[in-house]
PDB file of C-alpha atoms in Angstrom:
ATOM      1  CA  MET Z 217     -17.483 -93.837   9.833  1.00 84.00           C
ATOM      2  CA  GLU Z 218     -14.753 -97.044  10.201  1.00 93.00           C
ATOM      3  CA  ILE Z 219     -11.721 -96.011  11.655  1.00 96.00           C
ATOM      4  CA  ILE Z 220      -8.747 -97.452  10.614  1.00 96.00           C
ATOM      5  CA  LYS Z 221      -5.974 -96.693  13.072  1.00 95.00           C
ATOM      6  CA  ASP Z 222      -2.217 -96.870  13.569  1.00 95.00           C
ATOM      7  CA  LYS Z 223      -2.044 -99.300  10.322  1.00 92.00           C
ATOM      8  CA  GLU Z 224       0.534 -99.182   7.192  1.00 93.00           C
ATOM      9  CA  PHE Z 225      -0.602 -99.966   3.625  1.00 93.00           C
ATOM     10  CA  GLY Z 226       1.845-100.086   0.474  1.00 89.00           C
ATOM     11  CA  GLY Z 227       1.773-101.631  -3.274  1.00 91.00           C
ATOM     12  CA  GLU Z 228      -1.365-100.728  -5.711  1.00 91.00           C
ATOM     13  CA  ARG Z 229      -4.452 -99.422  -4.620  1.00 94.00           C
ATOM     14  CA  PRO Z 230      -4.761-100.598  -0.962  1.00 93.00           C
ATOM     15  CA  LEU Z 231      -7.835 -98.937   0.131  1.00 91.00           C
ATOM     16  CA  PHE Z 232      -9.450 -98.712  -3.702  1.00 93.00           C
ATOM     17  CA  ALA Z 233     -13.279 -97.509  -3.571  1.00 94.00           C
ATOM     18  CA  SER Z 234     -13.414 -96.872  -0.213  1.00 93.00           C
ATOM     19  CA  LYS Z 235     -16.292 -95.260   1.190  1.00 95.00           C
ATOM     20  CA  GLY Z 236     -17.016 -93.359   5.132  1.00 96.00           C
ATOM     21  CA  ILE Z 237     -13.521 -94.264   6.436  1.00 96.00           C
ATOM     22  CA  ARG Z 238     -11.358 -91.801   8.962  1.00 97.00           C
ATOM     23  CA  LEU Z 239      -7.720 -92.650   8.739  1.00 97.00           C
ATOM     24  CA  GLU Z 240      -5.879 -92.417  12.130  1.00 97.00           C
ATOM     25  CA  ASN Z 241      -2.125 -92.280  12.147  1.00 97.00           C
ATOM     26  CA  VAL Z 242      -1.725 -94.210   9.255  1.00 96.00           C
ATOM     27  CA  THR Z 243       1.321 -94.514   6.644  1.00 97.00           C
ATOM     28  CA  ILE Z 244       0.657 -95.123   3.040  1.00 95.00           C
ATOM     29  CA  HIS Z 245       3.905 -96.553   2.027  1.00 94.00           C
ATOM     30  CA  ALA Z 246       5.913 -97.160  -1.831  1.00 91.00           C
ATOM     31  CA  GLY Z 247       3.451 -97.785  -4.402  1.00 89.00           C
ATOM     32  CA  GLU Z 248       0.099 -96.229  -6.175  1.00 89.00           C
ATOM     33  CA  SER Z 249      -3.172 -94.751  -6.010  1.00 92.00           C
ATOM     34  CA  ALA Z 250      -3.657 -95.784  -2.292  1.00 92.00           C
ATOM     35  CA  ILE Z 251      -7.070 -93.985  -2.019  1.00 93.00           C
ATOM     36  CA  LYS Z 252      -8.372 -93.743  -5.471  1.00 94.00           C
ATOM     37  CA  GLU Z 253     -11.865 -93.681  -6.620  1.00 96.00           C
ATOM     38  CA  CYS Z 254     -13.124 -92.965  -2.683  1.00 95.00           C
ATOM     39  CA  ARG Z 255     -15.881 -90.950  -1.124  1.00 95.00           C
ATOM     40  CA  ASP Z 256     -16.116 -89.282   2.354  1.00 96.00           C
ATOM     41  CA  ILE Z 257     -12.875 -89.825   3.818  1.00 97.00           C
ATOM     42  CA  GLU Z 258     -10.964 -88.276   6.756  1.00 97.00           C
ATOM     43  CA  ALA Z 259      -7.116 -88.390   7.128  1.00 98.00           C
ATOM     44  CA  TYR Z 260      -5.824 -87.203  10.574  1.00 98.00           C
ATOM     45  CA  GLY Z 261      -2.148 -87.654  11.399  1.00 97.00           C
ATOM     46  CA  CYS Z 262      -1.329 -89.444   8.584  1.00 98.00           C
ATOM     47  CA  VAL Z 263       2.084 -89.928   6.448  1.00 98.00           C
ATOM     48  CA  PHE Z 264       1.871 -90.475   2.399  1.00 97.00           C
ATOM     49  CA  GLU Z 265       4.659 -91.846   0.647  1.00 96.00           C
ATOM     50  CA  GLY Z 266       3.378 -93.383  -2.343  1.00 92.00           C
ATOM     51  CA  LYS Z 267       2.488 -91.639  -5.746  1.00 93.00           C
ATOM     52  CA  TYR Z 268      -1.043 -90.530  -6.475  1.00 94.00           C
ATOM     53  CA  PRO Z 269      -2.919 -91.333  -3.378  1.00 94.00           C
ATOM     54  CA  PHE Z 270      -5.986 -89.281  -3.956  1.00 96.00           C
ATOM     55  CA  TRP Z 271      -7.291 -89.759  -7.553  1.00 96.00           C
ATOM     56  CA  HIS Z 272     -10.857 -89.120  -8.288  1.00 97.00           C
ATOM     57  CA  VAL Z 273     -11.703 -88.753  -4.500  1.00 97.00           C
ATOM     58  CA  ASP Z 274     -15.583 -86.674  -3.785  1.00 97.00           C
ATOM     59  CA  GLY Z 275     -15.480 -85.535  -0.062  1.00 96.00           C
ATOM     60  CA  PHE Z 276     -12.471 -85.552   1.809  1.00 95.00           C
ATOM     61  CA  ARG Z 277     -11.043 -83.965   5.000  1.00 97.00           C
ATOM     62  CA  ILE Z 278      -6.906 -84.096   5.417  1.00 98.00           C
ATOM     63  CA  GLU Z 279      -5.549 -82.704   8.937  1.00 98.00           C
ATOM     64  CA  LYS Z 280      -2.182 -82.445  10.535  1.00 98.00           C
ATOM     65  CA  CYS Z 281      -1.094 -85.011   7.726  1.00 98.00           C
ATOM     66  CA  LEU Z 282       2.502 -85.193   5.673  1.00 98.00           C
ATOM     67  CA  PHE Z 283       2.789 -86.160   2.068  1.00 97.00           C
ATOM     68  CA  ARG Z 284       6.497 -86.983   1.539  1.00 95.00           C
ATOM     69  CA  GLU Z 285       8.405 -85.793  -1.826  1.00 93.00           C
ATOM     70  CA  GLY Z 286       7.382 -89.417  -3.141  1.00 93.00           C
ATOM     71  CA  ALA Z 287       3.829 -88.439  -2.820  1.00 93.00           C
ATOM     72  CA  ARG Z 288       3.725 -86.504  -6.207  1.00 90.00           C
ATOM     73  CA  ALA Z 289       0.624 -85.476  -7.987  1.00 92.00           C
ATOM     74  CA  ALA Z 290      -1.053 -86.501  -4.728  1.00 94.00           C
ATOM     75  CA  LEU Z 291      -4.644 -85.155  -5.235  1.00 95.00           C
ATOM     76  CA  TRP Z 292      -5.752 -84.866  -8.569  1.00 96.00           C
ATOM     77  CA  TYR Z 293      -9.453 -85.181 -10.612  1.00 97.00           C
ATOM     78  CA  SER Z 294     -11.003 -84.690  -7.125  1.00 97.00           C
ATOM     79  CA  ARG Z 295     -13.660 -82.444  -5.185  1.00 97.00           C
ATOM     80  CA  ASN Z 296     -14.868 -80.920  -2.156  1.00 98.00           C
ATOM     81  CA  LEU Z 297     -11.724 -80.840  -0.123  1.00 98.00           C
ATOM     82  CA  VAL Z 298     -10.711 -79.514   3.055  1.00 98.00           C
ATOM     83  CA  MET Z 299      -6.976 -79.651   4.264  1.00 98.00           C
ATOM     84  CA  LYS Z 300      -5.891 -78.236   7.227  1.00 98.00           C
ATOM     85  CA  ASP Z 301      -2.323 -78.059   9.313  1.00 98.00           C
ATOM     86  CA  THR Z 302      -0.819 -80.384   6.783  1.00 98.00           C
ATOM     87  CA  PHE Z 303       3.030 -80.204   5.214  1.00 98.00           C
ATOM     88  CA  VAL Z 304       3.428 -80.908   1.670  1.00 97.00           C
ATOM     89  CA  GLU Z 305       6.739 -82.186   0.414  1.00 96.00           C
ATOM     90  CA  ALA Z 306       5.433 -83.241  -2.999  1.00 93.00           C
ATOM     91  CA  PRO Z 307       5.252 -81.359  -5.923  1.00 92.00           C
ATOM     92  CA  LYS Z 308       2.637 -81.300  -8.713  1.00 93.00           C
ATOM     93  CA  MET Z 309      -0.524 -81.431  -6.157  1.00 95.00           C
ATOM     94  CA  PHE Z 310      -3.911 -80.262  -6.668  1.00 96.00           C
ATOM     95  CA  ARG Z 311      -5.250 -80.573 -10.606  1.00 95.00           C
ATOM     96  CA  GLU Z 312      -8.073 -80.646 -12.000  1.00 97.00           C
ATOM     97  CA  MET Z 313      -9.992 -79.997  -8.623  1.00 97.00           C
ATOM     98  CA  GLU Z 314     -12.948 -78.184  -7.599  1.00 97.00           C
ATOM     99  CA  ASN Z 315     -13.896 -76.916  -3.920  1.00 98.00           C
ATOM    100  CA  LEU Z 316     -10.683 -76.919  -2.230  1.00 97.00           C
ATOM    101  CA  ARG Z 317     -10.451 -75.421   1.006  1.00 98.00           C
ATOM    102  CA  LEU Z 318      -6.787 -74.884   2.521  1.00 98.00           C
ATOM    103  CA  THR Z 319      -6.083 -73.477   5.925  1.00 98.00           C
ATOM    104  CA  GLY Z 320      -2.298 -73.734   7.926  1.00 98.00           C
ATOM    105  CA  VAL Z 321      -0.670 -75.354   4.886  1.00 98.00           C
ATOM    106  CA  ARG Z 322       3.105 -75.300   3.640  1.00 98.00           C
ATOM    107  CA  ILE Z 323       4.038 -76.718   0.441  1.00 97.00           C
ATOM    108  CA  PRO Z 324       7.791 -75.827  -0.104  1.00 96.00           C
ATOM    109  CA  ASN Z 325       8.059 -77.791  -3.107  1.00 94.00           C
ATOM    110  CA  ALA Z 326       5.117 -76.209  -5.028  1.00 94.00           C
ATOM    111  CA  GLU Z 327       5.987 -76.671  -8.487  1.00 90.00           C
ATOM    112  CA  GLU Z 328       3.157 -77.093 -11.015  1.00 92.00           C
ATOM    113  CA  THR Z 329       0.418 -77.050  -8.605  1.00 95.00           C
ATOM    114  CA  PHE Z 330      -3.462 -75.793  -8.414  1.00 96.00           C
ATOM    115  CA  TRP Z 331      -3.624 -76.650 -12.186  1.00 96.00           C
ATOM    116  CA  HIS Z 332      -6.760 -76.593 -13.565  1.00 97.00           C
ATOM    117  CA  CYS Z 333      -8.711 -76.124 -10.195  1.00 98.00           C
ATOM    118  CA  GLY Z 334     -11.823 -74.181  -9.566  1.00 98.00           C
ATOM    119  CA  HIS Z 335     -13.157 -72.506  -6.238  1.00 98.00           C
ATOM    120  CA  VAL Z 336     -10.259 -72.638  -4.328  1.00 98.00           C
ATOM    121  CA  SER Z 337      -9.807 -71.126  -0.650  1.00 98.00           C
ATOM    122  CA  LEU Z 338      -6.471 -70.543   0.745  1.00 98.00           C
ATOM    123  CA  ASN Z 339      -6.203 -69.032   3.926  1.00 98.00           C
ATOM    124  CA  ASN Z 340      -2.514 -68.933   5.599  1.00 98.00           C
ATOM    125  CA  VAL Z 341      -0.789 -70.913   2.925  1.00 98.00           C
ATOM    126  CA  GLU Z 342       2.730 -70.404   2.157  1.00 97.00           C
ATOM    127  CA  VAL Z 343       4.532 -71.858  -1.107  1.00 97.00           C
ATOM    128  CA  ASP Z 344       7.979 -72.069  -2.089  1.00 96.00           C
ATOM    129  CA  ASN Z 345       9.632 -73.043  -5.627  1.00 94.00           C
ATOM    130  CA  ALA Z 346       6.212 -72.241  -7.204  1.00 94.00           C
ATOM    131  CA  ASP Z 347       6.373 -71.955 -10.620  1.00 94.00           C
ATOM    132  CA  TYR Z 348       3.705 -71.910 -12.808  1.00 95.00           C
ATOM    133  CA  LEU Z 349       1.335 -72.145  -9.829  1.00 96.00           C
ATOM    134  CA  PHE Z 350      -2.566 -71.776 -10.524  1.00 97.00           C
ATOM    135  CA  MET Z 351      -2.226 -72.209 -14.115  1.00 96.00           C
ATOM    136  CA  HIS Z 352      -5.259 -72.024 -15.992  1.00 97.00           C
ATOM    137  CA  SER Z 353      -7.797 -71.798 -12.505  1.00 98.00           C
ATOM    138  CA  HIS Z 354     -11.159 -70.009 -11.818  1.00 98.00           C
ATOM    139  CA  ASP Z 355     -12.799 -68.663  -8.760  1.00 98.00           C
ATOM    140  CA  ILE Z 356      -9.861 -68.122  -5.870  1.00 98.00           C
ATOM    141  CA  GLU Z 357     -10.051 -66.160  -2.736  1.00 98.00           C
ATOM    142  CA  ILE Z 358      -6.431 -66.500  -1.254  1.00 98.00           C
ATOM    143  CA  GLU Z 359      -5.633 -64.292   2.186  1.00 98.00           C
ATOM    144  CA  ASN Z 360      -2.750 -64.297   4.410  1.00 98.00           C
ATOM    145  CA  TYR Z 361      -0.540 -65.662   1.961  1.00 98.00           C
ATOM    146  CA  ARG Z 362       3.272 -65.765   0.977  1.00 97.00           C
ATOM    147  CA  GLN Z 363       4.644 -67.300  -2.391  1.00 97.00           C
ATOM    148  CA  ASN Z 364       7.855 -67.409  -3.646  1.00 97.00           C
ATOM    149  CA  GLY Z 365       7.789 -69.009  -7.737  1.00 96.00           C
ATOM    150  CA  ASN Z 366       7.532 -67.520 -11.020  1.00 96.00           C
ATOM    151  CA  TYR Z 367       4.811 -67.531 -13.981  1.00 96.00           C
ATOM    152  CA  SER Z 368       1.734 -67.683 -11.271  1.00 96.00           C
ATOM    153  CA  PHE Z 369      -1.508 -67.217 -12.049  1.00 97.00           C
ATOM    154  CA  GLN Z 370      -1.154 -67.553 -15.483  1.00 97.00           C
ATOM    155  CA  TYR Z 371      -4.491 -67.478 -17.580  1.00 97.00           C
ATOM    156  CA  CYS Z 372      -6.602 -67.508 -14.269  1.00 98.00           C
ATOM    157  CA  ARG Z 373     -10.026 -65.875 -13.933  1.00 98.00           C
ATOM    158  CA  ASN Z 374     -12.407 -64.252 -10.764  1.00 98.00           C
ATOM    159  CA  VAL Z 375      -9.341 -64.252  -8.228  1.00 98.00           C
ATOM    160  CA  VAL Z 376      -9.213 -62.136  -5.085  1.00 98.00           C
ATOM    161  CA  ILE Z 377      -6.167 -62.089  -3.090  1.00 98.00           C
ATOM    162  CA  ARG Z 378      -5.679 -60.037   0.317  1.00 98.00           C
ATOM    163  CA  ASN Z 379      -2.552 -59.592   2.549  1.00 98.00           C
ATOM    164  CA  ALA Z 380       0.013 -61.341   0.197  1.00 98.00           C
ATOM    165  CA  VAL Z 381       3.433 -61.184  -0.461  1.00 98.00           C
ATOM    166  CA  LEU Z 382       4.302 -62.477  -3.838  1.00 98.00           C
ATOM    167  CA  HIS Z 383       7.834 -63.119  -5.371  1.00 97.00           C
ATOM    168  CA  THR Z 384       6.979 -64.135  -8.928  1.00 96.00           C
ATOM    169  CA  LYS Z 385       8.056 -62.711 -12.316  1.00 95.00           C
ATOM    170  CA  ASP Z 386       5.886 -62.833 -15.118  1.00 96.00           C
ATOM    171  CA  ALA Z 387       2.421 -63.054 -12.344  1.00 97.00           C
ATOM    172  CA  PHE Z 388      -0.957 -62.944 -13.666  1.00 98.00           C
ATOM    173  CA  TRP Z 389      -0.394 -63.409 -17.485  1.00 97.00           C
ATOM    174  CA  GLY Z 390      -3.617 -63.320 -19.846  1.00 97.00           C
ATOM    175  CA  ALA Z 391      -5.655 -63.407 -16.209  1.00 98.00           C
ATOM    176  CA  GLU Z 392      -8.761 -61.938 -16.049  1.00 98.00           C
ATOM    177  CA  ASN Z 393     -10.734 -60.222 -13.440  1.00 98.00           C
ATOM    178  CA  VAL Z 394      -8.112 -60.477 -10.596  1.00 98.00           C
ATOM    179  CA  THR Z 395      -8.536 -57.996  -7.604  1.00 98.00           C
ATOM    180  CA  VAL Z 396      -5.223 -57.654  -5.333  1.00 98.00           C
ATOM    181  CA  TYR Z 397      -5.613 -55.734  -2.087  1.00 98.00           C
ATOM    182  CA  ASP Z 398      -2.781 -54.644   0.566  1.00 98.00           C
ATOM    183  CA  SER Z 399      -0.328 -57.039  -0.998  1.00 98.00           C
ATOM    184  CA  GLU Z 400       3.088 -56.794  -1.920  1.00 98.00           C
ATOM    185  CA  ILE Z 401       4.481 -57.998  -5.780  1.00 98.00           C
ATOM    186  CA  VAL Z 402       7.871 -58.507  -6.597  1.00 97.00           C
ATOM    187  CA  GLY Z 403       8.911 -59.731 -10.237  1.00 96.00           C
ATOM    188  CA  GLU Z 404       9.226 -58.333 -13.554  1.00 96.00           C
ATOM    189  CA  TYR Z 405       6.527 -57.993 -16.321  1.00 97.00           C
ATOM    190  CA  LEU Z 406       3.994 -57.972 -13.867  1.00 98.00           C
ATOM    191  CA  GLY Z 407       0.032 -58.640 -15.367  1.00 97.00           C
ATOM    192  CA  TRP Z 408       1.130 -58.597 -19.109  1.00 98.00           C
ATOM    193  CA  HIS Z 409      -2.094 -59.308 -21.422  1.00 98.00           C
ATOM    194  CA  SER Z 410      -4.403 -59.147 -18.289  1.00 98.00           C
ATOM    195  CA  ARG Z 411      -8.028 -57.723 -18.529  1.00 98.00           C
ATOM    196  CA  ASN Z 412      -9.339 -56.088 -15.465  1.00 98.00           C
ATOM    197  CA  LEU Z 413      -6.806 -56.603 -13.153  1.00 98.00           C
ATOM    198  CA  ARG Z 414      -7.222 -54.399 -10.067  1.00 98.00           C
ATOM    199  CA  LEU Z 415      -4.682 -53.599  -7.541  1.00 98.00           C
ATOM    200  CA  VAL Z 416      -5.481 -51.796  -4.065  1.00 98.00           C
ATOM    201  CA  ASN Z 417      -3.055 -50.751  -1.845  1.00 98.00           C
ATOM    202  CA  CYS Z 418      -0.171 -52.606  -3.325  1.00 98.00           C
ATOM    203  CA  ARG Z 419       3.588 -52.081  -3.363  1.00 98.00           C
ATOM    204  CA  ILE Z 420       5.025 -53.115  -6.717  1.00 98.00           C
ATOM    205  CA  SER Z 421       8.562 -53.791  -8.031  1.00 97.00           C
ATOM    206  CA  GLY Z 422      10.399 -55.384 -10.675  1.00 97.00           C
ATOM    207  CA  THR Z 423      10.942 -54.111 -14.212  1.00 97.00           C
ATOM    208  CA  GLN Z 424       8.210 -53.049 -17.338  1.00 97.00           C
ATOM    209  CA  PRO Z 425       4.952 -53.625 -15.051  1.00 98.00           C
ATOM    210  CA  LEU Z 426       1.581 -53.908 -16.084  1.00 98.00           C
ATOM    211  CA  CYS Z 427       2.132 -53.811 -20.059  1.00 98.00           C
ATOM    212  CA  TYR Z 428      -0.607 -54.864 -22.313  1.00 98.00           C
ATOM    213  CA  ALA Z 429      -3.207 -54.570 -20.302  1.00 98.00           C
ATOM    214  CA  GLU Z 430      -7.137 -53.970 -20.461  1.00 97.00           C
ATOM    215  CA  GLY Z 431      -8.764 -52.649 -18.005  1.00 97.00           C
ATOM    216  CA  LEU Z 432      -6.119 -51.811 -15.517  1.00 98.00           C
ATOM    217  CA  THR Z 433      -6.418 -49.980 -12.343  1.00 98.00           C
ATOM    218  CA  LEU Z 434      -4.402 -49.475  -9.498  1.00 98.00           C
ATOM    219  CA  GLU Z 435      -5.463 -47.641  -6.138  1.00 98.00           C
ATOM    220  CA  ASN Z 436      -3.250 -46.054  -3.927  1.00 97.00           C
ATOM    221  CA  CYS Z 437      -0.487 -48.189  -4.906  1.00 98.00           C
ATOM    222  CA  THR Z 438       3.225 -47.528  -4.922  1.00 97.00           C
ATOM    223  CA  LEU Z 439       5.719 -48.797  -7.447  1.00 97.00           C
ATOM    224  CA  ASP Z 440       9.759 -48.970  -6.574  1.00 97.00           C
ATOM    225  CA  ARG Z 441      12.405 -47.778  -8.482  1.00 95.00           C
ATOM    226  CA  ASP Z 442      13.171 -50.689 -10.260  1.00 96.00           C
ATOM    227  CA  ALA Z 443       9.574 -50.564 -11.917  1.00 97.00           C
ATOM    228  CA  ASP Z 444      10.587 -48.503 -14.836  1.00 97.00           C
ATOM    229  CA  LEU Z 445       9.069 -48.522 -18.228  1.00 97.00           C
ATOM    230  CA  ALA Z 446       5.830 -49.014 -17.149  1.00 97.00           C
ATOM    231  CA  PHE Z 447       1.844 -49.413 -18.484  1.00 98.00           C
ATOM    232  CA  GLU Z 448       3.230 -49.820 -22.132  1.00 97.00           C
ATOM    233  CA  TYR Z 449       0.059 -50.163 -24.604  1.00 98.00           C
ATOM    234  CA  SER Z 450      -2.229 -50.683 -21.564  1.00 97.00           C
ATOM    235  CA  ASP Z 451      -5.320 -48.960 -21.095  1.00 97.00           C
ATOM    236  CA  VAL Z 452      -5.147 -47.680 -17.234  1.00 98.00           C
ATOM    237  CA  GLU Z 453      -6.589 -45.559 -14.533  1.00 98.00           C
ATOM    238  CA  ALA Z 454      -4.196 -45.370 -11.947  1.00 97.00           C
ATOM    239  CA  ASP Z 455      -3.783 -43.413  -8.647  1.00 97.00           C
ATOM    240  CA  ILE Z 456       0.057 -43.927  -7.394  1.00 97.00           C
ATOM    241  CA  ARG Z 457       1.516 -42.703  -4.194  1.00 96.00           C
ATOM    242  CA  GLY Z 458       5.273 -41.410  -4.761  1.00 95.00           C
ATOM    243  CA  GLU Z 459       7.339 -41.219  -7.505  1.00 95.00           C
ATOM    244  CA  VAL Z 460       7.053 -43.682 -10.979  1.00 96.00           C
ATOM    245  CA  LYS Z 461      10.578 -43.912 -12.639  1.00 96.00           C
ATOM    246  CA  SER Z 462       9.270 -44.248 -15.984  1.00 96.00           C
ATOM    247  CA  VAL Z 463       6.125 -44.434 -18.121  1.00 97.00           C
ATOM    248  CA  LYS Z 464       6.274 -45.774 -21.705  1.00 97.00           C
ATOM    249  CA  ASN Z 465       3.611 -45.112 -24.152  1.00 97.00           C
ATOM    250  CA  PRO Z 466       0.307 -46.341 -21.985  1.00 97.00           C
ATOM    251  CA  LYS Z 467      -2.398 -46.737 -24.700  1.00 97.00           C
ATOM    252  CA  SER Z 468      -5.188 -45.013 -23.011  1.00 97.00           C
ATOM    253  CA  GLY Z 469      -6.784 -43.450 -19.574  1.00 97.00           C
ATOM    254  CA  ARG Z 470      -5.289 -41.775 -16.883  1.00 97.00           C
ATOM    255  CA  ILE Z 471      -2.340 -41.929 -14.474  1.00 97.00           C
ATOM    256  CA  MET Z 472      -1.607 -39.856 -11.668  1.00 96.00           C
ATOM    257  CA  ALA Z 473       1.369 -39.970  -9.365  1.00 96.00           C
ATOM    258  CA  ASP Z 474       3.225 -37.571  -7.277  1.00 95.00           C
ATOM    259  CA  GLY Z 475       6.318 -37.396 -10.031  1.00 94.00           C
ATOM    260  CA  TYR Z 476       7.637 -38.955 -12.778  1.00 96.00           C
ATOM    261  CA  GLY Z 477      11.475 -39.544 -13.483  1.00 95.00           C
ATOM    262  CA  GLU Z 478      10.898 -40.126 -17.503  1.00 95.00           C
ATOM    263  CA  VAL Z 479       7.455 -39.987 -19.343  1.00 96.00           C
ATOM    264  CA  ILE Z 480       8.125 -41.560 -22.988  1.00 95.00           C
ATOM    265  CA  ILE Z 481       5.703 -41.002 -25.507  1.00 95.00           C
ATOM    266  CA  ASP Z 482       7.270 -42.063 -29.218  1.00 94.00           C
ATOM    267  CA  ALA Z 483       6.119 -42.503 -32.516  1.00 93.00           C
ATOM    268  CA  ASN Z 484       5.287 -46.222 -31.363  1.00 93.00           C
ATOM    269  CA  VAL Z 485       2.414 -45.164 -29.201  1.00 94.00           C
ATOM    270  CA  ARG Z 486      -0.692 -47.038 -29.926  1.00 94.00           C
ATOM    271  CA  GLU Z 487      -4.364 -45.466 -30.547  1.00 95.00           C
ATOM    272  CA  PRO Z 488      -6.129 -43.709 -29.132  1.00 95.00           C
ATOM    273  CA  ALA Z 489      -2.966 -42.553 -27.826  1.00 94.00           C
ATOM    274  CA  ASP Z 490      -4.928 -40.007 -24.971  1.00 94.00           C
ATOM    275  CA  CYS Z 491      -3.809 -41.206 -21.988  1.00 95.00           C
ATOM    276  CA  SER Z 492      -3.488 -38.327 -19.172  1.00 96.00           C
ATOM    277  CA  ILE Z 493      -0.256 -38.281 -17.082  1.00 95.00           C
ATOM    278  CA  LEU Z 494      -0.745 -36.281 -14.267  1.00 95.00           C
ATOM    279  CA  VAL Z 495       1.019 -34.970 -11.384  1.00 95.00           C
ATOM    280  CA  ARG Z 496      -0.247 -34.640  -8.126  1.00 89.00           C
ATOM    281  CA  THR Z 497       0.687 -31.369  -5.660  1.00 80.00           C
ATOM    282  CA  PRO Z 498      -0.533 -29.867  -2.628  1.00 66.00           C
ATOM    283  CA  TYR Z 499      -2.494 -26.954  -4.768  1.00 50.00           C
ATOM    284  CA  GLU Z 500      -3.241 -28.271  -7.982  1.00 51.00           C
ATOM    285  CA  THR Z 501      -3.229 -31.509 -10.934  1.00 59.00           C
ATOM    286  CA  VAL Z 502      -0.637 -30.580 -13.353  1.00 54.00           C
ATOM    287  CA  GLU Z 503      -0.295 -32.714 -16.660  1.00 65.00           C
ATOM    288  CA  MET Z 504       3.028 -33.785 -17.714  1.00 60.00           C
ATOM    289  CA  ALA Z 505       4.607 -32.494 -20.595  1.00 52.00           C
ATOM    290  CA  GLN Z 506       5.566 -35.528 -22.928  1.00 57.00           C
ATOM    291  CA  SER Z 507       8.541 -36.538 -24.550  1.00 51.00           C
TER     292      SER Z 507
END
């Protein structure tokens, strides 16, 4: 592998179509497409300032690097990436990509990031300003994760999240086959129009969560006091610890909790309109009277 060390590049396509190179302490200044159409690339301790540095790249490793804000849309149409201990200031990263593994990565301006990506693994990653994160992506595994940003995971498929704190409204809209373990989810309108969303040992807050959902499952979860008007028109199986402020017109299934501030079943409930709403007591299970 050729080593390029302590160099600076700028302008258009300075390393176009390179193969089998390792960049050490290299700076990519203003310009476009510095490392486009490349294969088998390593970058260690590098700084990227110009636009679109990694497009149409197959097989690359990026470690201890910095992507300045000017390096926007830096990694698109590429595959087989390993990124470690890297700081990304640039927005619109990772689009139309396959096989990404990120560890110890910080992205403080993650707007429109991870769009149309597949087979993504994140561990110990933090993202901020992350509106519309993971749009239309699939086969995602996430662990030890922190996120601030709305409208995340819309229309995603096959997602597993563990030990996360998600501050995000409108999360998981239209998503399919998603499981979240041991996490906190803060934000209104969670999981609307989802299919096979499963929440295990999770804390949920925000108004009108989990409506219009099909195949919804909650296991040993809690709902904060602001999580009102839950489960409207949903098919749900829920085991909730503590009290639920209000449940409104679930379509079918079974909900178990320690109590309810209010259960609303009105003329607008949808067929089959047979959801069992139960109260857990130390001695017996009681079905709630519905108003």
